[in-house]
Short mmCIF file of C-alpha atoms in Angstrom, two decimals:
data_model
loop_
_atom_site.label_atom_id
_atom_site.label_comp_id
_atom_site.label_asym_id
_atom_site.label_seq_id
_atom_site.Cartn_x
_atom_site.Cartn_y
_atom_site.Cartn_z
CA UNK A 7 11.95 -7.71 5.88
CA UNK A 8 14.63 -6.12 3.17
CA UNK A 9 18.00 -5.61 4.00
CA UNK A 10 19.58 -2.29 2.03
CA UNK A 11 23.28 -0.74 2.51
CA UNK A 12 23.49 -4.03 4.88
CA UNK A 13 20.99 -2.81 7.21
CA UNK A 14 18.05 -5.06 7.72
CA UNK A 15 14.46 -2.82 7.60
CA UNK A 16 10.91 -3.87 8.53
CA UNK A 17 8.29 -2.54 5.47
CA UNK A 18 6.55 -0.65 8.09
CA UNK A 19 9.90 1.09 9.02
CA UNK A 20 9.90 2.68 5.49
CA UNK A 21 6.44 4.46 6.32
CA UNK A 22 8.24 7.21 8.73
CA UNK A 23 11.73 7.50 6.68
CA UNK A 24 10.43 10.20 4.01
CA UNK A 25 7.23 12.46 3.88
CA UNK A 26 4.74 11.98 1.24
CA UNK A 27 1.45 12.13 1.25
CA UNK A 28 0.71 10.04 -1.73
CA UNK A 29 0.28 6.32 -1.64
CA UNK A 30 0.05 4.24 -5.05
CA UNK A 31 -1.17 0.79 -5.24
CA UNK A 32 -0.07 -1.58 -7.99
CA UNK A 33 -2.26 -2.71 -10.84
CA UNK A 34 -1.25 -6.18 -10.27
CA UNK A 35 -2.31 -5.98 -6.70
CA UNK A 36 -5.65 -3.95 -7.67
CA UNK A 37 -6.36 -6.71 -10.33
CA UNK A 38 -6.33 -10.03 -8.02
CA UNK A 39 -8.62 -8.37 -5.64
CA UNK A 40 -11.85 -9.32 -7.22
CA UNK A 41 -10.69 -13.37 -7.29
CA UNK A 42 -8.82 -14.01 -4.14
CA UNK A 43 -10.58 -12.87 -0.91
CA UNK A 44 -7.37 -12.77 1.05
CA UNK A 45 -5.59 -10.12 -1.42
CA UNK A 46 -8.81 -7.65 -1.16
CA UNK A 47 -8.29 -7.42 2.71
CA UNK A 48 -4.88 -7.03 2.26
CA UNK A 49 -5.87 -4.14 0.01
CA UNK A 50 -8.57 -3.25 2.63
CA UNK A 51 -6.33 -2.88 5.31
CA UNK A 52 -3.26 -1.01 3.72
CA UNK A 53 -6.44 1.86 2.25
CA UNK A 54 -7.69 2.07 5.83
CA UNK A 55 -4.65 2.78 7.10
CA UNK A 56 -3.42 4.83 4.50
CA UNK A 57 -6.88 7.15 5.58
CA UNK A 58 -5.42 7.17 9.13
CA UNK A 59 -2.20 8.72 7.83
CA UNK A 60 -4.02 11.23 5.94
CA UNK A 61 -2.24 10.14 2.81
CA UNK A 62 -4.13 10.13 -0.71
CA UNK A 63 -4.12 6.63 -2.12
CA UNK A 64 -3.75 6.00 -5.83
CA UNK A 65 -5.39 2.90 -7.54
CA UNK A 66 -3.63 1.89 -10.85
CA UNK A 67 -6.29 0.76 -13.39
CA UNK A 68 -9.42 2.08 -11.14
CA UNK A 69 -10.65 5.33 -12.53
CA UNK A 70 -13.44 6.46 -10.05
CA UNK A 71 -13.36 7.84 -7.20
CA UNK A 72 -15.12 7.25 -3.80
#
């Protein structure tokens, strides 16, 4: 939950506020997925639905494509 201009948001809220059709993940995230199982589904799930949305997602530090 974040709270910003006193208004409290949910993460997923921030999904339908702007269009873009871009979404970047974080090298730190991308770097802890090959040592803790929990952070890779985390990863897993956020791509998948990222697909859903049509959006093109961004991997810092990965530089292949699939």
């Amino acid at each position: 939950m974040t709270v910003q201009n006193g208004i409290t948001k949910e993460p997923y809220e921030y999904l339908g506020a702007k269009p873009f059709n871009v979404l970047k993940l974080n090298i730190s995230l991308i770097r802890q997925i090959s040592s803790n199982f929990r952070k890779a589904i985390i990863v897993e799930s956020i791509i998948n639905l990222a697909k859903k949305l049509n959006l093109r997602v961004v991997a810092e530090g990965v530089e292949m494509e699939s």
